[in-house]
mmCIF file of C-alpha atoms in Angstrom:
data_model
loop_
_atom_site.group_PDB
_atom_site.id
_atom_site.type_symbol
_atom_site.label_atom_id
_atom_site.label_comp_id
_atom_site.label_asym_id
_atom_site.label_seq_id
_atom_site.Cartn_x
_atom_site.Cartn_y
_atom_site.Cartn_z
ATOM 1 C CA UNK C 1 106.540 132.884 131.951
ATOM 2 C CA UNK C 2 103.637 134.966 132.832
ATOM 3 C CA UNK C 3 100.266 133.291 133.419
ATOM 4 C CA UNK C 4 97.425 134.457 131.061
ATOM 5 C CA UNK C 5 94.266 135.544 132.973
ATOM 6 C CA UNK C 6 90.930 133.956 133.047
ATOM 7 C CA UNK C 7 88.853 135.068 130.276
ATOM 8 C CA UNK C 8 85.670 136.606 131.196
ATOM 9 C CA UNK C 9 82.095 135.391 130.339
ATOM 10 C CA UNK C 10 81.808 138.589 128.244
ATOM 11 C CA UNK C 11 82.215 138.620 124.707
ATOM 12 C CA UNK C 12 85.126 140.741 123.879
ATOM 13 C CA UNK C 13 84.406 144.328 122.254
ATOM 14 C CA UNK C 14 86.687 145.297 119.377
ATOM 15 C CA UNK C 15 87.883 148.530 119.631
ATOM 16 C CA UNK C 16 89.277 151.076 116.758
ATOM 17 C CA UNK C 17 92.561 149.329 116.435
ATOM 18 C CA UNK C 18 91.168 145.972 115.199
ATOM 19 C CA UNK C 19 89.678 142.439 116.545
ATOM 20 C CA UNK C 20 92.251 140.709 118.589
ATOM 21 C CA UNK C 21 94.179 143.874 119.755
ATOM 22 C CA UNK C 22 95.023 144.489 123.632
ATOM 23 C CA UNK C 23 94.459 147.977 125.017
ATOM 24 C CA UNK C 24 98.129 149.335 124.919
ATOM 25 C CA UNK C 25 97.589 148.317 120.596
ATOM 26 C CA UNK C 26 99.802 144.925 120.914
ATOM 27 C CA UNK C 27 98.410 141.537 118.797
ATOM 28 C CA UNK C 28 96.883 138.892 121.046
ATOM 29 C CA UNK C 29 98.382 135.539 120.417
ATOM 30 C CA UNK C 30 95.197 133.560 118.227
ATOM 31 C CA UNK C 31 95.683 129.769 118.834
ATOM 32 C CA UNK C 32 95.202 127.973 115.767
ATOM 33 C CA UNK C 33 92.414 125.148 116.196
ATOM 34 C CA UNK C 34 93.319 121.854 114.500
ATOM 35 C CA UNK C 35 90.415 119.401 113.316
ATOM 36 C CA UNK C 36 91.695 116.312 115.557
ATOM 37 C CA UNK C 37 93.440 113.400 113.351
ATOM 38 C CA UNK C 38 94.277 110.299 114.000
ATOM 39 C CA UNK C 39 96.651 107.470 112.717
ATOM 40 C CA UNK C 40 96.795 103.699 112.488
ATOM 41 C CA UNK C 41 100.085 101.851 111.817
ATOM 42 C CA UNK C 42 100.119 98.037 110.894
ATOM 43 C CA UNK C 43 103.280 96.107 110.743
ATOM 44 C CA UNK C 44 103.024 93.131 109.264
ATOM 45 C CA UNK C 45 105.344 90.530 108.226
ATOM 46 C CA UNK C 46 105.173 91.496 104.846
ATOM 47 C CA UNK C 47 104.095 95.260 105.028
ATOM 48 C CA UNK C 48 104.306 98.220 107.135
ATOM 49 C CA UNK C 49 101.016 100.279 106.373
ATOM 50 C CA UNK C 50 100.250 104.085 107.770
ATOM 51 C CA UNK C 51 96.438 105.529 107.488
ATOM 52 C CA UNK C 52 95.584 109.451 108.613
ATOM 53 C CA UNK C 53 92.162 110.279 108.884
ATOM 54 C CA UNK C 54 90.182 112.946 110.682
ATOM 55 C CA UNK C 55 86.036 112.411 111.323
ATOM 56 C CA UNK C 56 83.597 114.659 109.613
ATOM 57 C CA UNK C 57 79.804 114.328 109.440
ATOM 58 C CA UNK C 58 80.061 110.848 111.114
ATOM 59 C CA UNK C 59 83.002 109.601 108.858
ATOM 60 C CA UNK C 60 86.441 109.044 108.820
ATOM 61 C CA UNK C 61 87.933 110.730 106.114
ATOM 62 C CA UNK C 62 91.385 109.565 104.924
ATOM 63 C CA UNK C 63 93.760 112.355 104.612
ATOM 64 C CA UNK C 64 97.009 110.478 103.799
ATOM 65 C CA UNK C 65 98.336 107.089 103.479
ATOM 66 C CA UNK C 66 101.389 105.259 102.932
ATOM 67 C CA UNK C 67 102.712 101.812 102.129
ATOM 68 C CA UNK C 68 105.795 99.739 102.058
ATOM 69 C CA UNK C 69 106.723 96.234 101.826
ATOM 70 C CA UNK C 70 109.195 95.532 104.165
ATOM 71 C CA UNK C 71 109.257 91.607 104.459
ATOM 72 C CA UNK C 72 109.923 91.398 108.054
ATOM 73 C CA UNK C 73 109.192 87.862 108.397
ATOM 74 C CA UNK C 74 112.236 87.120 105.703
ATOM 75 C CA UNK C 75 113.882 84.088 106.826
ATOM 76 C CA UNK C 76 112.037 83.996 110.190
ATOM 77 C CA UNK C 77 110.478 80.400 109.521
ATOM 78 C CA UNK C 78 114.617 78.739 109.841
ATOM 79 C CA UNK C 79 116.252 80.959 111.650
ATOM 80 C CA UNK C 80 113.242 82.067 114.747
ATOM 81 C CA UNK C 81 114.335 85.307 114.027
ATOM 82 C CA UNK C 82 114.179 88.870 112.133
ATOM 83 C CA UNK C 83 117.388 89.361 110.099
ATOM 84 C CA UNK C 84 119.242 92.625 110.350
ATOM 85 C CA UNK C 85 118.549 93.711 106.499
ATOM 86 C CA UNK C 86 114.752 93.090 107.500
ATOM 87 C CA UNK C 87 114.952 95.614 110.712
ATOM 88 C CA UNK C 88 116.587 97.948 108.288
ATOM 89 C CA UNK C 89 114.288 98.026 106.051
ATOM 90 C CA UNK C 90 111.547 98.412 109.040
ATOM 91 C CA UNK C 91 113.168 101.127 110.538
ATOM 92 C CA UNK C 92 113.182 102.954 107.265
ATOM 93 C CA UNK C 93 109.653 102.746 106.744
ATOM 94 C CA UNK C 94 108.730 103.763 110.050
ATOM 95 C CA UNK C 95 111.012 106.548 109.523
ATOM 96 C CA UNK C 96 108.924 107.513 106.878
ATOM 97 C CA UNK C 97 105.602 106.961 108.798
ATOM 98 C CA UNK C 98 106.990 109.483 112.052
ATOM 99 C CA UNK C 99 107.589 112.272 109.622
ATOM 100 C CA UNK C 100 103.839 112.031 108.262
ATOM 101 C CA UNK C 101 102.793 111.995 111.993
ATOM 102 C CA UNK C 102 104.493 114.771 112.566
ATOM 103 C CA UNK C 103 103.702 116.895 109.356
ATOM 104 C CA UNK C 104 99.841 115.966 110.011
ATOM 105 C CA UNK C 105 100.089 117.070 113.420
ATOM 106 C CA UNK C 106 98.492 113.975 114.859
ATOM 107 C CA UNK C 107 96.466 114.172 117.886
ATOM 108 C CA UNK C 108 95.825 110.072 118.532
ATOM 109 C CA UNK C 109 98.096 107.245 116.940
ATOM 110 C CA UNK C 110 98.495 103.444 117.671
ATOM 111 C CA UNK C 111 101.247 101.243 116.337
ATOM 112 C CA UNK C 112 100.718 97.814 116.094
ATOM 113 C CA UNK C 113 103.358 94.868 115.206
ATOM 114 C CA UNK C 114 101.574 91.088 114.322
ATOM 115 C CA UNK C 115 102.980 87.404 113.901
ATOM 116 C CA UNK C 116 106.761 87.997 113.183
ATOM 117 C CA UNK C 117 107.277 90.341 116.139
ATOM 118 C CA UNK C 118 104.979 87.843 118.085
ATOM 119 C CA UNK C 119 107.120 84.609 116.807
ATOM 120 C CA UNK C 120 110.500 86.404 116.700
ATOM 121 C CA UNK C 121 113.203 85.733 119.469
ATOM 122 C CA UNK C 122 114.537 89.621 118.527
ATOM 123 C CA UNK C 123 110.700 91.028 118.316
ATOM 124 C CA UNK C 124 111.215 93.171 121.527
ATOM 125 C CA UNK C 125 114.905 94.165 120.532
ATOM 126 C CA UNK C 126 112.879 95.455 116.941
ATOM 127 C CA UNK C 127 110.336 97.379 118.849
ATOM 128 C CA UNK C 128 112.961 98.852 121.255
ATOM 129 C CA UNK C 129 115.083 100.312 118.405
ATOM 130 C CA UNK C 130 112.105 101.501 116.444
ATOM 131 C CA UNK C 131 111.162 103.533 119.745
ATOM 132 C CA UNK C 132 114.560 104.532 119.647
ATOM 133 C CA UNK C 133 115.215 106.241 115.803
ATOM 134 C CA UNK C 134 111.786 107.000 115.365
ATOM 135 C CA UNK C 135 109.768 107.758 118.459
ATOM 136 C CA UNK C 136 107.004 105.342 117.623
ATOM 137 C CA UNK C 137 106.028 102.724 120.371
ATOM 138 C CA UNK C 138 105.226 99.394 118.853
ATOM 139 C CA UNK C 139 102.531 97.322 120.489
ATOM 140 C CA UNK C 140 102.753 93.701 119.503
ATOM 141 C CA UNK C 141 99.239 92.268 119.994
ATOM 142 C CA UNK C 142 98.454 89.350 120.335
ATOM 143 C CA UNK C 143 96.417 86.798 117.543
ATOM 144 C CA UNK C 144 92.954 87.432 119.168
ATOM 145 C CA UNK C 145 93.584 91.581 119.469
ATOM 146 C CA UNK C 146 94.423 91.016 115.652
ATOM 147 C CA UNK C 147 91.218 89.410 114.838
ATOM 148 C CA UNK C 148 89.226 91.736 116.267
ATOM 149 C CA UNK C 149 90.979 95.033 114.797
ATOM 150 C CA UNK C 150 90.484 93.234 111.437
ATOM 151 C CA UNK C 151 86.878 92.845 111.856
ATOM 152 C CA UNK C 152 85.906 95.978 113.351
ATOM 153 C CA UNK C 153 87.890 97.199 109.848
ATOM 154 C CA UNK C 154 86.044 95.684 107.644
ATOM 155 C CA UNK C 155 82.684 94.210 109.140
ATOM 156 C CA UNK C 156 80.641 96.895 107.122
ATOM 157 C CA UNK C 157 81.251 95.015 103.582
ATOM 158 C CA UNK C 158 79.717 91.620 104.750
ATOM 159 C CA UNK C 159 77.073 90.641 102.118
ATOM 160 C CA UNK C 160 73.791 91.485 103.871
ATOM 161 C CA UNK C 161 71.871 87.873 104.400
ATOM 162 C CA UNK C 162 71.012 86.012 107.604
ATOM 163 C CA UNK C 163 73.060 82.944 107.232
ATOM 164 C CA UNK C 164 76.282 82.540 108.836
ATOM 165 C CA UNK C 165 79.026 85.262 108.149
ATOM 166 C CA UNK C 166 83.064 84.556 108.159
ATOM 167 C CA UNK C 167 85.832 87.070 107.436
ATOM 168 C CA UNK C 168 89.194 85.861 107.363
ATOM 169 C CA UNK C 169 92.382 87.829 107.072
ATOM 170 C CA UNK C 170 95.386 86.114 105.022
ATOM 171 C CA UNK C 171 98.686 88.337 106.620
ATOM 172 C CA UNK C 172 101.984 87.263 106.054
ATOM 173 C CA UNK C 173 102.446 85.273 108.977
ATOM 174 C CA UNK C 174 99.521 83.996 110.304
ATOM 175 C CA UNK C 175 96.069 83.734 108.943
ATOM 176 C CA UNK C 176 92.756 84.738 110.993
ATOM 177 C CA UNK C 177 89.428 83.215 110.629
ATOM 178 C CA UNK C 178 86.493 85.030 112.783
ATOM 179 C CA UNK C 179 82.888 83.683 112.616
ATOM 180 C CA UNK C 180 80.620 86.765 112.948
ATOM 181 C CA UNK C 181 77.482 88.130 113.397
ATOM 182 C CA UNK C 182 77.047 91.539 112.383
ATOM 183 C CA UNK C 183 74.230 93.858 113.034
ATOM 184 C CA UNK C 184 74.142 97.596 111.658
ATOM 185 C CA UNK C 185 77.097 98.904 112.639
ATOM 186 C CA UNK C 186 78.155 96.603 115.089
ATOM 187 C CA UNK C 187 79.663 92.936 115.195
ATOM 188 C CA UNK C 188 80.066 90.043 117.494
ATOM 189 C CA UNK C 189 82.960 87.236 116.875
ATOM 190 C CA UNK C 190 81.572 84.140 118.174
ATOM 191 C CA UNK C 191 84.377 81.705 117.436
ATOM 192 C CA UNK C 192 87.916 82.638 115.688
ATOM 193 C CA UNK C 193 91.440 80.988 115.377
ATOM 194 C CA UNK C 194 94.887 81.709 114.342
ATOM 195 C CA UNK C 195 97.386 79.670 112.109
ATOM 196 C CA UNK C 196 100.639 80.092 112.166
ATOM 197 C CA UNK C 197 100.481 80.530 108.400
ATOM 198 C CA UNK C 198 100.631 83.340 105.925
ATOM 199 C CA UNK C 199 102.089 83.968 102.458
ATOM 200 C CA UNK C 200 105.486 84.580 103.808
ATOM 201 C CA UNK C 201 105.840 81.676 106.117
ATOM 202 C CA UNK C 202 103.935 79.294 104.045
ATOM 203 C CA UNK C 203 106.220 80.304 101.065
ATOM 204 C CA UNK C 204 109.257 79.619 103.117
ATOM 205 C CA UNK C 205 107.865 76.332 103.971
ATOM 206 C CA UNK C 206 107.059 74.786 100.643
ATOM 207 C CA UNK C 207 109.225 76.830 98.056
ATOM 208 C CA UNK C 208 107.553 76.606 94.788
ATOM 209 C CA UNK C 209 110.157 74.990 92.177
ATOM 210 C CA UNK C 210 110.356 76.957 88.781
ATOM 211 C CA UNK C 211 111.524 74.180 86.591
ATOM 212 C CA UNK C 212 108.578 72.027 86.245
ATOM 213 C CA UNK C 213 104.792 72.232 86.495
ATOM 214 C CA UNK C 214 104.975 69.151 88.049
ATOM 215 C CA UNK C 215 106.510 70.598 90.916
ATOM 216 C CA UNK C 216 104.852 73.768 91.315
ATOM 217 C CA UNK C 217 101.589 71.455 91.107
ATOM 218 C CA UNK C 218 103.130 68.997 93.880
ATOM 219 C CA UNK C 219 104.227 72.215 95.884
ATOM 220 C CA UNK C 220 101.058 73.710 95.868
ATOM 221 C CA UNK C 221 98.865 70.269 97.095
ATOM 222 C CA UNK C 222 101.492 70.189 99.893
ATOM 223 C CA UNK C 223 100.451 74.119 101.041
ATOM 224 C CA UNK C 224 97.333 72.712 100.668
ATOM 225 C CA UNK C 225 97.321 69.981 102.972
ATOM 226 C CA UNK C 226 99.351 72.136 105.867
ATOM 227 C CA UNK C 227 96.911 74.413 105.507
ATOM 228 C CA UNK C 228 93.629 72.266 105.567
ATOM 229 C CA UNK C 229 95.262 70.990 108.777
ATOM 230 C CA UNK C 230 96.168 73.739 110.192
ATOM 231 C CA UNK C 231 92.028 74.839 110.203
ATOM 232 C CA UNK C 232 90.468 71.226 110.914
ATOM 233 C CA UNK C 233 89.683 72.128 114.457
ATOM 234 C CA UNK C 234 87.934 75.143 112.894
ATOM 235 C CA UNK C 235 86.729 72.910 110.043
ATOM 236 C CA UNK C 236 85.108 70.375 112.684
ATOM 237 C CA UNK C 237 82.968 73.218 114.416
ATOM 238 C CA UNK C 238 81.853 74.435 110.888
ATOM 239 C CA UNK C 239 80.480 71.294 110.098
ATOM 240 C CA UNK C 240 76.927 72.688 111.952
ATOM 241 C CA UNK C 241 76.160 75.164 109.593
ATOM 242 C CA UNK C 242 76.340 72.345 106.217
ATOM 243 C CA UNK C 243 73.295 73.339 103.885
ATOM 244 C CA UNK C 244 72.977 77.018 105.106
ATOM 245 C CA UNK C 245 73.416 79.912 102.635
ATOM 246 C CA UNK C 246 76.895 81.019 103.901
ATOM 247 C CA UNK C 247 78.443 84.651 103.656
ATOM 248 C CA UNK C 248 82.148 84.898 103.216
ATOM 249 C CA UNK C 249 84.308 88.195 103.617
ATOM 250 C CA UNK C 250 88.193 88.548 103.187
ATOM 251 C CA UNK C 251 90.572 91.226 104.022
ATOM 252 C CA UNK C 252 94.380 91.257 103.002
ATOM 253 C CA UNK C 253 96.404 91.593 99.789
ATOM 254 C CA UNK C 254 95.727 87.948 98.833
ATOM 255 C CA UNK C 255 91.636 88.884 97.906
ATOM 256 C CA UNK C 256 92.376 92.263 97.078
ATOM 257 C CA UNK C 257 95.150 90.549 94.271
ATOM 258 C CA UNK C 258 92.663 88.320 92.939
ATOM 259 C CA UNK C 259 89.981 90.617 92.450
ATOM 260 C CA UNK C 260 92.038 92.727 90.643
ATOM 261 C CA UNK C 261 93.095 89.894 88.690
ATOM 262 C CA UNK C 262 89.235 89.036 88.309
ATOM 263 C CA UNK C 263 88.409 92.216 87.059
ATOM 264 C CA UNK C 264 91.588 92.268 84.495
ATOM 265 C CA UNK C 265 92.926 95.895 85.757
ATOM 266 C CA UNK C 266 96.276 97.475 84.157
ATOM 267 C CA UNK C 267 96.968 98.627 87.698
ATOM 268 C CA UNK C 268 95.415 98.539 91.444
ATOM 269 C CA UNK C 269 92.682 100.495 91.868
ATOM 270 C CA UNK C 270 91.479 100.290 95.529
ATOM 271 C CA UNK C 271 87.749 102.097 94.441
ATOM 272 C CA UNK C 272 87.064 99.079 91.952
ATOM 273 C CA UNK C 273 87.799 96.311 94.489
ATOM 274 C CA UNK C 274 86.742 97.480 98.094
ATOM 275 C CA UNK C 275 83.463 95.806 98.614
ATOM 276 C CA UNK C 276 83.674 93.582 95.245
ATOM 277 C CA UNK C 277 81.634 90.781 95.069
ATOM 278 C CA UNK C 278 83.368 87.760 93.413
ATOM 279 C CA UNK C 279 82.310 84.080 92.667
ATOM 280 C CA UNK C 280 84.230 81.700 94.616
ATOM 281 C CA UNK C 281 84.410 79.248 91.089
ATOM 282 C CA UNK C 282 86.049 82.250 89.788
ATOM 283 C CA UNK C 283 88.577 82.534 92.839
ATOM 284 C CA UNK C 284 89.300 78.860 92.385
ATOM 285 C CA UNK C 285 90.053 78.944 89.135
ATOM 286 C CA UNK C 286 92.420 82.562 89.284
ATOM 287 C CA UNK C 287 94.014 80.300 92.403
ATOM 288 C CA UNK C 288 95.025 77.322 90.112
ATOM 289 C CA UNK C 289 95.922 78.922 87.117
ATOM 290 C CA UNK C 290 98.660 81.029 89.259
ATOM 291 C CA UNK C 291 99.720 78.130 91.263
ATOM 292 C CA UNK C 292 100.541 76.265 87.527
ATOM 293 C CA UNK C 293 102.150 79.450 86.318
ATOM 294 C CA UNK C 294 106.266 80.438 86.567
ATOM 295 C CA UNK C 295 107.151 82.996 88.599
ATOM 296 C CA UNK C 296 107.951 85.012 85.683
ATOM 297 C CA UNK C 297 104.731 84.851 84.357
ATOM 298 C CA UNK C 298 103.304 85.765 87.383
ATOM 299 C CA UNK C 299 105.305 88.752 87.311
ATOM 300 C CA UNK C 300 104.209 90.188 84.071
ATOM 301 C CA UNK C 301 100.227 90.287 85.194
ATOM 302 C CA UNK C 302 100.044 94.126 85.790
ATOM 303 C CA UNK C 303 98.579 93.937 89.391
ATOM 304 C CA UNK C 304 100.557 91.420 90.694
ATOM 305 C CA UNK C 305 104.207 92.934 89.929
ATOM 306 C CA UNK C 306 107.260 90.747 90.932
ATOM 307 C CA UNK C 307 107.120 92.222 94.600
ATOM 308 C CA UNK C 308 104.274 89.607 95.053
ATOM 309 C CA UNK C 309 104.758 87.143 92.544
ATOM 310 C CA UNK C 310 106.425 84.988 94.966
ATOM 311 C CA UNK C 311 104.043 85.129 97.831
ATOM 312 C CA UNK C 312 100.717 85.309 95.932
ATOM 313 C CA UNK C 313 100.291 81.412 95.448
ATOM 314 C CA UNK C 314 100.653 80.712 98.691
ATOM 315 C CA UNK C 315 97.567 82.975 99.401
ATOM 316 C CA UNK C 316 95.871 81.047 97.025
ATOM 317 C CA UNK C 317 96.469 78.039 98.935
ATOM 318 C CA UNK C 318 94.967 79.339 101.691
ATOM 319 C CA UNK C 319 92.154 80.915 100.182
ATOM 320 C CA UNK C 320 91.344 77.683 98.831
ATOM 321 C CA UNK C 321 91.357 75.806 102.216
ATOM 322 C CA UNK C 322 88.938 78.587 103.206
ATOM 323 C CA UNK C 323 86.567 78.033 100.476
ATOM 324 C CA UNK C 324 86.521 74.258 101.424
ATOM 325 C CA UNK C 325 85.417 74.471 104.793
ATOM 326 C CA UNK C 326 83.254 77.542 104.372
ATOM 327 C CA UNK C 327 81.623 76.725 100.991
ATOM 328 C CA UNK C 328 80.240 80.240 100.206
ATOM 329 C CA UNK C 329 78.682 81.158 96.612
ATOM 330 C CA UNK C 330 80.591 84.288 96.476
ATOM 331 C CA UNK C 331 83.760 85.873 98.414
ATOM 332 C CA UNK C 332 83.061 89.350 99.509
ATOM 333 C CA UNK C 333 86.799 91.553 98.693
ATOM 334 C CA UNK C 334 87.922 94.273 101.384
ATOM 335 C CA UNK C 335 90.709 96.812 101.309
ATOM 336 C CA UNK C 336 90.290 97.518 104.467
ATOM 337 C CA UNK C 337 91.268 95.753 108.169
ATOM 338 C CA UNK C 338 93.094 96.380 110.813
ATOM 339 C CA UNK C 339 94.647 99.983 110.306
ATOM 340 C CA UNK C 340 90.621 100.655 110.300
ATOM 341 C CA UNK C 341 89.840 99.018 113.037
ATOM 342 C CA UNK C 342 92.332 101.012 115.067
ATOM 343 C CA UNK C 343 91.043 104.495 113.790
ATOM 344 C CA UNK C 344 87.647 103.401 114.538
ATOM 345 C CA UNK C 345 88.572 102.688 118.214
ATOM 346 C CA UNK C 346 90.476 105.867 118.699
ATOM 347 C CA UNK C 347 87.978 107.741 117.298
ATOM 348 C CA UNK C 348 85.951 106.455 120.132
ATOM 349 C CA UNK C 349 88.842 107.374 122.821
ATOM 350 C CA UNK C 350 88.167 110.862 121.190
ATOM 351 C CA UNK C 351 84.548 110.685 121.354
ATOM 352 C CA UNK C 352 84.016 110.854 117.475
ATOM 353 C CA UNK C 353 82.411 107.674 116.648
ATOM 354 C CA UNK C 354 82.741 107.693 113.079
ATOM 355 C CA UNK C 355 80.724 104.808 111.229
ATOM 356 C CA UNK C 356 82.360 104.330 107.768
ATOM 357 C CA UNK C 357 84.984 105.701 105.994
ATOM 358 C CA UNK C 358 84.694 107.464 102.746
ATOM 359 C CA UNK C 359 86.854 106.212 99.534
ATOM 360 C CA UNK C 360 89.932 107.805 98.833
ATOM 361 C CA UNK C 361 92.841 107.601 96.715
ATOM 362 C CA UNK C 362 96.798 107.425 97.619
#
């Protein structure tokens, strides 16, 4: 192929047979210039989760979406490993998640797997096949990467205050608690841990019985106790900030659930819960009454749906523990996380340093 020549510093001069015409009357080739875009992908051990965005005037605007549940973690907590049906049904979604790369014409992308590919035996056979059929490259992070993707997500909707600040992040597999100081635009995590607990794994480990209240009551102390545990060494080093106004800040479909619930909503709507405000009585209390409640019951509220009704109590069982060691007036609701906090760092790689994102709808 024929190298093009240097262009020269002076402007070009259209002549009679148009702009963008060569001498001898041929068309000159006009390269077509792309805004830049980038793309996050979460897997989870519940979901798989795709955001597209592009900056403009100091924003990251959200130009496509897409989310599946996938429950990856299925049957992880016996067997130490992800079932074939579960890869499938990974695959699939990724498959799904490629095309929109592709279609989008994405310039910047980072794929990130959490605590089942982390806790799996098979989690590097997964990612291997994935790379395979669908030309994405997995990372699986570790806990502490997680953390801090989550908070540079969703750091923006902490309650403004000057007394301690917490945001935790109920997944399906693990649960993150980061204690934060956030100025501006910017945040610091000065202490964090991981559990090895989430709505899928604590499900799997105290099954909630549907033929007695009794049971589901009994089931739900016991997630409540592994759980409580499971924090005490985070509990302990809490202990210092007793008496002070504490803000609280959670991100994952646990808060975004309840809020919804809260608010009494025929259907999810993302706009009326990202950056909701709700009393932490008034999280108990949603908590509890869905713990008591049948699955079936649980089903027919409009926002929970029966792909969650099995997995939201143990969320609130977690929640709960949170509450207890950080006693907070009020639980500040995000929609937002870790697919965030990847754009937000690749818009830096690209040197466009977006600050927030504006509100969109899937």
């Amino acid at each position: 192929m024929r190298q093009m020549a240097a262009p020269s510093r002076r402007p070009p001069r259209p002549g009679p047979a148009g702009k963008g015409r060569k001498a001898g009357g041929a068309e000159r080739p006009v390269p077509i210039a792309r805004p830049r875009s980038y793309a996050a992908i979460d897997l989870g051990t519940n979901n798989c989760r795709l955001l597209i965005a592009r900056p403009q005037d100091g924003e990251l605007v959200v130009i496509d979406a897409f989310s599946r549940i996938v429950r990856l973690g299925e049957g992880l907590h016996g067997t130490g490993r992800i079932s074939d049906a579960a890869m499938d049904r990974t695959v699939a979604a990724l498959a799904i998640c490629a095309d929109k790369l592709r279609r989008r014409h994405v310039s910047l992308s980072r794929a990130v797997a959490t605590e089942a590919c982390r806790r799996a035996s098979n989690g590097a056979e997964l990612a291997e096949r994935v790379r395979r059929e669908t030309g994405i490259v997995l990372d699986i992070i570790s806990a502490a990467e997680e953390a801090r993707l989550a908070v540079l997500g969703c750091h923006n909707l902490m309650e403004p205050g000057e007394g301690p600040a917490l945001i935790f992040d109920i997944g399906g597999g693990s649960t993150e608690l980061m204690h934060v100081e956030v100025a501006e635009h910017d945040v610091k995590i000065h202490d964090w841990i991981s559990v090895p607990w989430g709505v899928v794994s604590l499900t799997e480990h105290a099954p909630l019985p549907e033929d007695s209240l009794a049971g589901r009551q009994a089931a739900y102390a016991h997630m409540r106790q592994v759980t409580r545990e499971a924090f005490a060494p985070f509990a302990a080093r809490a202990e210092r900030f007793a008496g002070e106004p504490l803000r609280l800040l959670g991100t994952s479909g646990t808060v975004t659930t309840l809020a919804s619930v809260f608010l009494d909503l025929p259907r999810y709507d993302r706009r009326a819960v990202d950056g909701l405000v709700v009393p932490a009585d008034a999280m108990r209390d949603i908590s509890r009454r869905l713990a008591d409640a049948s699955i079936a019951d649980r089903a027919e509220i409009a926002c929970i749906g029966r792909e969650r009704a099995d997995l939201v109590v143990a969320g609130c069982a977690i929640l709960e523990s949170i509450i207890d060691l950080w006693p907070a007036a009020r639980v500040g609701v995000a929609d937002r996380g870790i697919r965030e906090g990847i754009l937000r760092t690749l818009a830096m790689q690209g040197r466009d340093i977006p600050v927030t994102r504006r509100e969109y709808r899937k």
